[in-house]
Structure formats: C-alpha cells, structure tokens
PDB file of C-alpha atoms in Angstrom:
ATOM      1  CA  UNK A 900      22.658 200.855  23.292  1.00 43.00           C
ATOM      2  CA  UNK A 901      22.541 201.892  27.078  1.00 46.00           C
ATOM      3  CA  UNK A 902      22.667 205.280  28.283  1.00 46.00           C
ATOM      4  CA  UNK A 903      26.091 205.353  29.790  1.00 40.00           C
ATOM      5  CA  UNK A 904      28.446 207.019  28.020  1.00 39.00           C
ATOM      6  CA  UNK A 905      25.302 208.672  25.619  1.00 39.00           C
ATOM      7  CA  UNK A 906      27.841 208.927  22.823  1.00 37.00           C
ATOM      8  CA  UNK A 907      25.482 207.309  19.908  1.00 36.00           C
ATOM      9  CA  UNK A 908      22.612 209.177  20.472  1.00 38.00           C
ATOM     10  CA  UNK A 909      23.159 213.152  20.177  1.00 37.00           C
ATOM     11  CA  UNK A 910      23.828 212.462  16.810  1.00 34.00           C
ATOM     12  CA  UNK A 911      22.517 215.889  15.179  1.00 33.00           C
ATOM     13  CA  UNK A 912      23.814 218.543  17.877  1.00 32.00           C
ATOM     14  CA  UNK A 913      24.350 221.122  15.533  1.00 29.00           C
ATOM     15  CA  UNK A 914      20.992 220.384  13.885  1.00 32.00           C
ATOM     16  CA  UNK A 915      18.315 223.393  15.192  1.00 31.00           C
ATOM     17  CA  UNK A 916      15.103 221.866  13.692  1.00 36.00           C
ATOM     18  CA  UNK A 917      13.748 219.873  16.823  1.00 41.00           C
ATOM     19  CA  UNK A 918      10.082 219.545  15.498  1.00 39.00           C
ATOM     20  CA  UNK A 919       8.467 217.608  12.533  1.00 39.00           C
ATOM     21  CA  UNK A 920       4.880 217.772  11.883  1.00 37.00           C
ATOM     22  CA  UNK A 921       3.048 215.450   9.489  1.00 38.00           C
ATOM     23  CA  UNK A 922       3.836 214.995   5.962  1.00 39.00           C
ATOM     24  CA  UNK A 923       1.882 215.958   3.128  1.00 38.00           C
ATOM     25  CA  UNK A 924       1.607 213.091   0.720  1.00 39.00           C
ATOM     26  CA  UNK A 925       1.568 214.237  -2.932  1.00 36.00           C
ATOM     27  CA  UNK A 926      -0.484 211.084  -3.703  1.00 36.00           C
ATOM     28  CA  UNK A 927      -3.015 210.950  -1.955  1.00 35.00           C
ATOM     29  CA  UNK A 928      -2.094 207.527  -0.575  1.00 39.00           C
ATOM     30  CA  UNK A 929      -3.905 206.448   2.270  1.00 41.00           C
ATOM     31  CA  UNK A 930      -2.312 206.268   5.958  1.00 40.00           C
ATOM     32  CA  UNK A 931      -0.441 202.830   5.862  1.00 44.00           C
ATOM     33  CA  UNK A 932       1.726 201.150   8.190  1.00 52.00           C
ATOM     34  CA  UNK A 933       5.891 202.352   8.543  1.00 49.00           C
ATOM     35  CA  UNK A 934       4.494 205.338   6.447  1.00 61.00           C
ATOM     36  CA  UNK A 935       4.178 202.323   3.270  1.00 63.00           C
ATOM     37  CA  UNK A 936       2.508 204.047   0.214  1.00 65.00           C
ATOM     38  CA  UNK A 937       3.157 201.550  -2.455  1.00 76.00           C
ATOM     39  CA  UNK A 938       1.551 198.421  -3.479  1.00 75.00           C
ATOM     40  CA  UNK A 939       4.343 196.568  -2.943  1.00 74.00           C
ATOM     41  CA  UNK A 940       5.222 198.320   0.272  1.00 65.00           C
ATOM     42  CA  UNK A 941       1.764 197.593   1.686  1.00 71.00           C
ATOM     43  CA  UNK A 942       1.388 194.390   0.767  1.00 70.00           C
ATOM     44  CA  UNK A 943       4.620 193.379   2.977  1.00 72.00           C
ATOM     45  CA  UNK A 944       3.366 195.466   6.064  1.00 71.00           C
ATOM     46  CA  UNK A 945       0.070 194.081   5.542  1.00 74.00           C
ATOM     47  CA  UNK A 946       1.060 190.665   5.373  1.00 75.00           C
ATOM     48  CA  UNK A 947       3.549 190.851   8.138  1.00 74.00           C
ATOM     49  CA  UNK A 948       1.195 191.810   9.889  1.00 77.00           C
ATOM     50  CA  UNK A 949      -1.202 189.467   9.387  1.00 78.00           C
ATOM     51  CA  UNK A 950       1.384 186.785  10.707  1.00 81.00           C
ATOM     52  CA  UNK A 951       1.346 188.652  13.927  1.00 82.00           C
ATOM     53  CA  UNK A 952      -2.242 188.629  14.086  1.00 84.00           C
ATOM     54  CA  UNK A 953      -1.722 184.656  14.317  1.00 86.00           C
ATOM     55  CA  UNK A 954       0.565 184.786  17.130  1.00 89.00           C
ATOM     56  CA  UNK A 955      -1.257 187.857  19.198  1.00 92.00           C
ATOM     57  CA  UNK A 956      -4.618 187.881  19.912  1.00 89.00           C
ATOM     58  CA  UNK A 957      -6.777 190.953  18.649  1.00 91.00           C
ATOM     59  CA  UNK A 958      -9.490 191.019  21.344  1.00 94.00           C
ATOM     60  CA  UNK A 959      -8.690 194.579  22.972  1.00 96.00           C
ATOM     61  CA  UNK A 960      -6.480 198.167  22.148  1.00 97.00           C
ATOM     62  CA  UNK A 961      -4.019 196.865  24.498  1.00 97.00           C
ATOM     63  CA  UNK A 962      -3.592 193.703  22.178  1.00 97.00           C
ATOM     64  CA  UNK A 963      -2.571 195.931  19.252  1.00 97.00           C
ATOM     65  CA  UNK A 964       0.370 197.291  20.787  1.00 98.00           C
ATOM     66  CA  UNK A 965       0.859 193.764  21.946  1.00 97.00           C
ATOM     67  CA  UNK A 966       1.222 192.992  18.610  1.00 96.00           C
ATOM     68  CA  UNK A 967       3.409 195.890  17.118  1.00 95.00           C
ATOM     69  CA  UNK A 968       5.767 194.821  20.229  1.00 97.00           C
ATOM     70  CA  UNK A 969       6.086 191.511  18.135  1.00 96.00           C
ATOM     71  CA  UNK A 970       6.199 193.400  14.834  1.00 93.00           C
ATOM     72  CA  UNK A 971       8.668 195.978  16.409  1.00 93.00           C
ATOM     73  CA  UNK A 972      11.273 193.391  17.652  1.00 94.00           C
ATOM     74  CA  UNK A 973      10.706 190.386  15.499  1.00 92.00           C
ATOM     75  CA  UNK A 974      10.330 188.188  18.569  1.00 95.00           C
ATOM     76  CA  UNK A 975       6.582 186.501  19.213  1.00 95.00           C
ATOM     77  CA  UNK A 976       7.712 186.210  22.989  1.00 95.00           C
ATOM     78  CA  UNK A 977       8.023 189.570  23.488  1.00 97.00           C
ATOM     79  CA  UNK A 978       3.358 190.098  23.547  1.00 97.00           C
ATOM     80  CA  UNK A 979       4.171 189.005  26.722  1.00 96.00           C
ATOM     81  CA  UNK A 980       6.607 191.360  28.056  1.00 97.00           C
ATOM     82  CA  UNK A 981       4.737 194.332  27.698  1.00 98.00           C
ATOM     83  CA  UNK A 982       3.057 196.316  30.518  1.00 98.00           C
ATOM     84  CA  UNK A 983       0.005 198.590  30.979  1.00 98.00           C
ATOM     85  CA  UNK A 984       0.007 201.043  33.834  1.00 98.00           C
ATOM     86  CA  UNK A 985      -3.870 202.182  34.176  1.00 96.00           C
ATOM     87  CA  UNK A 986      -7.048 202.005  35.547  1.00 94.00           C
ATOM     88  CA  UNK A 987      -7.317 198.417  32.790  1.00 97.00           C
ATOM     89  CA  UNK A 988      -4.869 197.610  30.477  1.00 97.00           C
ATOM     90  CA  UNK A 989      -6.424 199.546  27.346  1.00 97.00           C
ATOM     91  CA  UNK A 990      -6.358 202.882  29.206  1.00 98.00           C
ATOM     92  CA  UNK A 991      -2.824 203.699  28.223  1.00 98.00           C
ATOM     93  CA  UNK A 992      -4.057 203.180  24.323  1.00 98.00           C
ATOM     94  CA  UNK A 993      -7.075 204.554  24.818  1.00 98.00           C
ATOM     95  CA  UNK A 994      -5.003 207.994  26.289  1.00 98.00           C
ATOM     96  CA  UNK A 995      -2.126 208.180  23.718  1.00 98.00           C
ATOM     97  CA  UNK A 996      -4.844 208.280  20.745  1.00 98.00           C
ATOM     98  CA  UNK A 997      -6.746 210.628  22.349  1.00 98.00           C
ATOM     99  CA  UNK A 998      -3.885 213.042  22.831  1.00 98.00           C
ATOM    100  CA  UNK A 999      -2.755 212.288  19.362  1.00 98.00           C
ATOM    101  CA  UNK A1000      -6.483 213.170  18.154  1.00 98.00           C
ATOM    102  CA  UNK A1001      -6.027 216.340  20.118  1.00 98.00           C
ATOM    103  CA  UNK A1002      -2.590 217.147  18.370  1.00 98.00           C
ATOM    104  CA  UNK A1003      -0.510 216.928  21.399  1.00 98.00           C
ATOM    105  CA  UNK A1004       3.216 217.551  20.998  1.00 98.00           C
ATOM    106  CA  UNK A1005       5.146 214.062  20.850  1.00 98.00           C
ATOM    107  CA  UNK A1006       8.176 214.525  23.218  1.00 98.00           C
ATOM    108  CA  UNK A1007      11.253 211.410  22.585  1.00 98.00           C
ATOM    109  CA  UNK A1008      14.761 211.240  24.561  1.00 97.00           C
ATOM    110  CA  UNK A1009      16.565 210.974  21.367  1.00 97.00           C
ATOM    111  CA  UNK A1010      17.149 211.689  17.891  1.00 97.00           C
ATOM    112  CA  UNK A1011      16.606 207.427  16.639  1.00 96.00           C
ATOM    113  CA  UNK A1012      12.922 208.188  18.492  1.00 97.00           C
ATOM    114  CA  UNK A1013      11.757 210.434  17.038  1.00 97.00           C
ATOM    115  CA  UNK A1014      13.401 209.401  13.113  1.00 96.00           C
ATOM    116  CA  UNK A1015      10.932 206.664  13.545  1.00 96.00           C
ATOM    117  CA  UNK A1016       7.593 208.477  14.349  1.00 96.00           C
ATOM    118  CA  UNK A1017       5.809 208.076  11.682  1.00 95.00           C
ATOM    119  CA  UNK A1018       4.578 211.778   9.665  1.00 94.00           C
ATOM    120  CA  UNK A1019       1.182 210.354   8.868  1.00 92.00           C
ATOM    121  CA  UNK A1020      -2.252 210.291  10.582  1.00 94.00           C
ATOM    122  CA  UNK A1021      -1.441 212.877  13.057  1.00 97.00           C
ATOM    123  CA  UNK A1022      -0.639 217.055  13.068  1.00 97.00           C
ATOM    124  CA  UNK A1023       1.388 216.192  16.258  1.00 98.00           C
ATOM    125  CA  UNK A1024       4.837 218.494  17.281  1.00 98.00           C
ATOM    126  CA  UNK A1025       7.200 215.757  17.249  1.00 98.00           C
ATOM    127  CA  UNK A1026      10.835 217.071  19.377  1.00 97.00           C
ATOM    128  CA  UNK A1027      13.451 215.619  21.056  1.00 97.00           C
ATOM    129  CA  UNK A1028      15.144 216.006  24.828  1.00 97.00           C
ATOM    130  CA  UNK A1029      18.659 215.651  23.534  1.00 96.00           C
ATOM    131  CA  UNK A1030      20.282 218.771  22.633  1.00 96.00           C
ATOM    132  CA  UNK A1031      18.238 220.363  25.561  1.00 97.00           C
ATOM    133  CA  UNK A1032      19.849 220.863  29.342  1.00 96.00           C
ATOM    134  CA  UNK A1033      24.094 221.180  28.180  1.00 95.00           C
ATOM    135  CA  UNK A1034      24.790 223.472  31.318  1.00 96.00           C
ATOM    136  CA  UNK A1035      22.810 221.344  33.788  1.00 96.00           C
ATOM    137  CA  UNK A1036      24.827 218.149  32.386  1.00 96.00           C
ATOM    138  CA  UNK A1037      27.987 220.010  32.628  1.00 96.00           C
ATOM    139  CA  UNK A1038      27.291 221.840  35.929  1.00 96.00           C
ATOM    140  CA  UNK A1039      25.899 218.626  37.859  1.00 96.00           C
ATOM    141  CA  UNK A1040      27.704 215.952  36.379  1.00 96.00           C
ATOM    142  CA  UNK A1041      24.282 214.218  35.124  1.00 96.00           C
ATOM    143  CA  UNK A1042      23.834 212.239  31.715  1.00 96.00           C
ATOM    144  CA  UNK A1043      22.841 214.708  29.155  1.00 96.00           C
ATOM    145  CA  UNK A1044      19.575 212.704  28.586  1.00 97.00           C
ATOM    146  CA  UNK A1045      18.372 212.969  31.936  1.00 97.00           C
ATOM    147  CA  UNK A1046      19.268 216.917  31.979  1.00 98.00           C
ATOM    148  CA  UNK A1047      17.663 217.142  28.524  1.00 98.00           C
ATOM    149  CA  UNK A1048      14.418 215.815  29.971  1.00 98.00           C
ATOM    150  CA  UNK A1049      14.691 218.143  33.107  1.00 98.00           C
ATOM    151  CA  UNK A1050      15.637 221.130  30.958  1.00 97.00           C
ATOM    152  CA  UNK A1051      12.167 220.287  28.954  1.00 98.00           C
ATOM    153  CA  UNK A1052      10.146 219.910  31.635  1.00 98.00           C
ATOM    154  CA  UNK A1053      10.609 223.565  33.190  1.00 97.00           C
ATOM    155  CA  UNK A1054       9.192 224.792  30.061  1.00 97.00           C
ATOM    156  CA  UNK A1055       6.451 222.462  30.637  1.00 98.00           C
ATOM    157  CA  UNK A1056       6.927 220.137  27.399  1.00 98.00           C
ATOM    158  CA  UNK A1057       5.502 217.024  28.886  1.00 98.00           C
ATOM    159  CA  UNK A1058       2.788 218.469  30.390  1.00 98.00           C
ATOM    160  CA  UNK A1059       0.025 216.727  28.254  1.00 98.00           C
ATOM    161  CA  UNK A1060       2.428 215.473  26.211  1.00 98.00           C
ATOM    162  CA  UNK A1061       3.112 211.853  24.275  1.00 98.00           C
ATOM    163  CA  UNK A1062       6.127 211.107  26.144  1.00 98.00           C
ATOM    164  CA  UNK A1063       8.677 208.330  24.889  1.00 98.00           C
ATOM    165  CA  UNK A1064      11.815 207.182  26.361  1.00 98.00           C
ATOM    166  CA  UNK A1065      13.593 204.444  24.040  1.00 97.00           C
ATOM    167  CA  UNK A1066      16.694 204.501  24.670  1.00 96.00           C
ATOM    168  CA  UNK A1067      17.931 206.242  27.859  1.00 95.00           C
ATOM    169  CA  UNK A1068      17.397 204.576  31.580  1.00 97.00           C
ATOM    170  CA  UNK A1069      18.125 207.763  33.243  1.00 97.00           C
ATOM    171  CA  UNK A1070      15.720 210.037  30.708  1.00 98.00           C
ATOM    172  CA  UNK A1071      13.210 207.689  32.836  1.00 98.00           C
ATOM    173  CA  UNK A1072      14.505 208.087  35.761  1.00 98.00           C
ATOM    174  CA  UNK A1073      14.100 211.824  35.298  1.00 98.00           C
ATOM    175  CA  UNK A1074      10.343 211.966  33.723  1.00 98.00           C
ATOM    176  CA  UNK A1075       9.850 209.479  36.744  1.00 98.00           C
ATOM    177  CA  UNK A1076      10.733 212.623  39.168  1.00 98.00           C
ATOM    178  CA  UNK A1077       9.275 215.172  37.474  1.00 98.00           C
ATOM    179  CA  UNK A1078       5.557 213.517  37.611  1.00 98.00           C
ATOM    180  CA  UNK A1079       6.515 212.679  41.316  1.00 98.00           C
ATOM    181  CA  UNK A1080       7.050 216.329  41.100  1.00 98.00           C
ATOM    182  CA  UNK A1081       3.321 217.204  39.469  1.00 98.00           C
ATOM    183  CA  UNK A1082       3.874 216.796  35.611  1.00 98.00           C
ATOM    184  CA  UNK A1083       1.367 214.729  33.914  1.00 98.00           C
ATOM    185  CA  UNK A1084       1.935 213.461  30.962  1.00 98.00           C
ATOM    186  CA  UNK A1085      -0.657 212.240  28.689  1.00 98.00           C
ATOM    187  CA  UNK A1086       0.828 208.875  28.163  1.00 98.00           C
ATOM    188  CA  UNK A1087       4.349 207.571  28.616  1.00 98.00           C
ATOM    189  CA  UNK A1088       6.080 205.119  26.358  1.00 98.00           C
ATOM    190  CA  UNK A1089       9.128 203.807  28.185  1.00 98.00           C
ATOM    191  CA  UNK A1090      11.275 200.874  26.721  1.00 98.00           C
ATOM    192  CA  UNK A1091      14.815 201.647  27.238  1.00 97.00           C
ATOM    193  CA  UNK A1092      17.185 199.485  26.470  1.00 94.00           C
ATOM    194  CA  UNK A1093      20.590 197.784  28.422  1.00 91.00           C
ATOM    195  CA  UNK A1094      21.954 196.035  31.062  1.00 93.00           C
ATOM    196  CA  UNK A1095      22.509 199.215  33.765  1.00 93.00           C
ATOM    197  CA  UNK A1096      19.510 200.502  35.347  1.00 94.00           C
ATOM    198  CA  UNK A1097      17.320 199.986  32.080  1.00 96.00           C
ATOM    199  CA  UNK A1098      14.650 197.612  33.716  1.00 96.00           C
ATOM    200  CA  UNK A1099      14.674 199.500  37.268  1.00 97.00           C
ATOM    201  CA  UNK A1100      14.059 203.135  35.304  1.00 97.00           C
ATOM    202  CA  UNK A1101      10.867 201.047  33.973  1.00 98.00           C
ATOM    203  CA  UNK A1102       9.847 199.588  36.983  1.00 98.00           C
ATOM    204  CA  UNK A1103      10.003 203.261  38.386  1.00 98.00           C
ATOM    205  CA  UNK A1104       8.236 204.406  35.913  1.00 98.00           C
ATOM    206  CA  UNK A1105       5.701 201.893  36.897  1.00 98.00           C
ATOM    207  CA  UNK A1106       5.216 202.711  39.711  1.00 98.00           C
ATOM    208  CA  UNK A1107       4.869 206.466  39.699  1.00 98.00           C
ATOM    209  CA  UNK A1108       2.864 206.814  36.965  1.00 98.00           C
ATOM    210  CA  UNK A1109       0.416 204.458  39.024  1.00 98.00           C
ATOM    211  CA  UNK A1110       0.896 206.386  42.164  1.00 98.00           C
ATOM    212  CA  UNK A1111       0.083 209.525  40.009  1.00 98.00           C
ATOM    213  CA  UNK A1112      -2.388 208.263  37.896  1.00 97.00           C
ATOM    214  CA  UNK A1113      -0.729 208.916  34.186  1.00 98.00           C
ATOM    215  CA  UNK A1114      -1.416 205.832  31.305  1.00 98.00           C
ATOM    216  CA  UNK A1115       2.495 204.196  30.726  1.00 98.00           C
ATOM    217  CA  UNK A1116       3.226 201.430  28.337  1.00 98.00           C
ATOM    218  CA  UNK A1117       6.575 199.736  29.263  1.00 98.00           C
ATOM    219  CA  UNK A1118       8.006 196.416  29.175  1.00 98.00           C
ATOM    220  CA  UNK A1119       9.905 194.104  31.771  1.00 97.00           C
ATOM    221  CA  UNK A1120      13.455 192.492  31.393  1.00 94.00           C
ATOM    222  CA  UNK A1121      16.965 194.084  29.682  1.00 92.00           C
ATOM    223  CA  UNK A1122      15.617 194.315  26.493  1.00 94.00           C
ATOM    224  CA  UNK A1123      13.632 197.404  24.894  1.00 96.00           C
ATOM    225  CA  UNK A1124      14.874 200.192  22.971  1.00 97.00           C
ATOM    226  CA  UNK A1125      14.068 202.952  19.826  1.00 97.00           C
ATOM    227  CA  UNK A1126      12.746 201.062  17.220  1.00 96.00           C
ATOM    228  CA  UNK A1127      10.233 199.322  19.876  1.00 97.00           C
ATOM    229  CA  UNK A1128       9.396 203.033  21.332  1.00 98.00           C
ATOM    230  CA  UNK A1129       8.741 204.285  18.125  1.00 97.00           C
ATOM    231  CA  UNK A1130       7.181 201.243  16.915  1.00 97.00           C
ATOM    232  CA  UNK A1131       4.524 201.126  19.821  1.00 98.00           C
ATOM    233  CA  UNK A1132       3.619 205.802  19.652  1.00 98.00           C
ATOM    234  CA  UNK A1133       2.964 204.916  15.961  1.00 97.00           C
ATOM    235  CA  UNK A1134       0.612 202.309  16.779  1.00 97.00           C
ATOM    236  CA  UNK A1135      -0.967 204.990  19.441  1.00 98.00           C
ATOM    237  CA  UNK A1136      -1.239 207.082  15.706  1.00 98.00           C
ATOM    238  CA  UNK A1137      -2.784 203.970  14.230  1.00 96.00           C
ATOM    239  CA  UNK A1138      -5.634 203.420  17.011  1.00 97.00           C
ATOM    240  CA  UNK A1139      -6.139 207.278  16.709  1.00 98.00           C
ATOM    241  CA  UNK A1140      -6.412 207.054  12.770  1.00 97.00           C
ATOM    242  CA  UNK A1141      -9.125 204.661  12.735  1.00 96.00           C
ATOM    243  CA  UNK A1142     -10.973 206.132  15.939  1.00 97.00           C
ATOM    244  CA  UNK A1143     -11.164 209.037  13.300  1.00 96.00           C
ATOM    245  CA  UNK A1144     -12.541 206.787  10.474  1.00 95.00           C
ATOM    246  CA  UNK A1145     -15.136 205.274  13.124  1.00 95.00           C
ATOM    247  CA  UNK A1146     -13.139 201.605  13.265  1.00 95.00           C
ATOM    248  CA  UNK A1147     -12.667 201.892  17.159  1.00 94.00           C
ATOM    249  CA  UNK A1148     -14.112 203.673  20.335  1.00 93.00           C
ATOM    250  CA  UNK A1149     -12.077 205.092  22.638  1.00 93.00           C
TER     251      UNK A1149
END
C-alpha cells in the first residue's frame, strides 16, 4: 500500500466514531499478547514468541520492539532495520509507555492503524487522521492523509500524543512539519510503507524529531507498513503493562 492515490485506506468515511478506549473483558483474563484470552490463543502468541526471543536478543526496551518488528512482519532480518531516534536507543520505549501510563490519546494516519491497537492494558483515546482535513485536501490539492494530519494538529491532537504513521509517506511528511513547527509529540511510530517517498518521509522524520528532541521509532528501506505500526504502539502498551506490574523501570 503507498499513499498515492489513498484509495484503500479511508475505508469508514461515513463512520463518526473516531475513538476506542480499552475493552472491558468479561473474564477477567489477563492482558495477553494480540488481545489472546484463551489457552489456546496464548499458548501460540506465547510460543511464537518465544521463537523470536531466539533470534532477538532481550538485553534492553529497545530489543523488545526489536523483536515485535520480527513478530510483526514474520521476517528475522527485519531486528535490524529498525531505528531509535533519542538521547539512547531505549528512550523512545521508555517515552511511549510512559505516555501510555499517563493515558495519552493514541493518534494513527489510518483506519488499518488503529483496527490493530490493541483495547487492553491501556485507558488510551485511540483516533484516526483520515476523515479529518476534506476542504484542505480539496482546496490545496494535498493527499487527504497529509491534510488529515494538519487538520489534527491545529486542534492540537499530537501534542503529547502517541503518534503512528503506518501507512502514509506524506502523513510523515506532514507530522515532520508540524514538530519543525513546535508540536511535540510524545513518541512517534513511523513505518510507512512503498516505493514513493516512503523511506525519505522516515528519514525526515529522523531527523526532525532529533533536531527537536521528540523519541521516534522508524525503520530504514521500502518496506514498513500498518500491521508493523500497530504491532510496535502495542508493544509500547506491553512495556507500559508490566512497568505497572513492577517487571520493568522506565
């Protein structure tokens, strides 16, 4: 999927519910992995993930979305394609659980985003940019992801925010203008995905959330995308979860 011509990816415009907040579980069933709650269920997510854990090493927080990057895409190349932008490469971890902990709103680019964000382990505002900005696209010509994102941000959405981009280079390249611009994010969580500006909207994102000092988490080369976005905030969710229980410091 690329961002150019946007047509798979405003899939719910007549939908008006744009936030989901976490699920109650009738069960009782404790917090597990792609929202698992039965035996069976956990047992696969816990032993697939076990086989990552003997591909990826487990030393630091940055190593755990190291490994969901492996989990996410299926691929045990891909630990190595991942990139921290921080002060060390845990920061960006370290920031996104903390803002989850302090039930900061979750902002995606599109609808397959946030579908994946987990509903458990976190009283985070999950929305999405798409559906947002229609008379900016139409009056400037711009995709509609990258006037969703601009639309958001003059009501302040991202400031503080969990911001992921999984799909949409130019959603990006706009949240890489607007923190040029003063937003700050809490974290950002860019993979998009494609073969037209997907891997320079990253590499900007790179480097202005350095110049700016915000946490990213992004990863080099064409490949990238939803699942892998959604896949890595959840594992933000995860460190958060067991910072809770006492498991990890942040």
């Amino acid at each position: 999927m690329n961002d150019t011509p946007d047509t798979t990816t405003d899939d719910d415009a007549t939908t008006t519910d744009d936030t989901t907040t976490d699920d109650d579980d009738p069960d009782g069933e404790a917090y597990a992995d792609l929202g698992a709650t039965t035996e069976a269920a956990m047992d696969i997510a816990e032993t697939s993930m076990d086989r990552v854990h003997e591909i990826v090493p487990q030393e630091t927080l940055a190593d755990r979305l190291r490994a969901k990057s492996v989990h996410a895409t299926g691929d045990p190349e891909f630990q190595h394609l991942v990139r921290f932008t921080g002060g060390d490469e845990s920061e960006p971890v370290r920031a996104g659980a903390r803002a989850v902990l302090n039930e900061r709103p979750i902002v995606t680019d599109i609808t397959m985003v946030k579908s994946g964000i987990t509903g458990r382990g976190h009283d985070c505002a999950v929305r999405k940019a798409i559906g947002n900005g229609a008379e900016l696209a139409a009056e400037t010509g711009m995709t509609r992801t990258a006037a969703a994102v601009l639309e958001l941000d003059r009501e302040g959405a991202y400031d503080g925010a969990i911001a992921v981009i999984g799909n949409a280079p130019t959603a990006a390249l706009a949240l890489a203008d607007c923190i040029e611009d003063g937003t700050w994010p809490a974290v950002v969580v860019a993979t998009p995905v494609g073969f037209v500006k997907a891997a320079d909207s990253r590499e900007r994102i790179r480097k202005v959330c350095a110049e700016h000092g915000v946490p990213a988490v992004t990863n080099v080369g064409r490949r990238g995308g939803s699942g892998l976005a959604a896949g890595l905030t959840n594992e933000l969710v995860h460190v958060a979860s067991d910072a809770r229980d006492g498991a990890v410091e942040l």
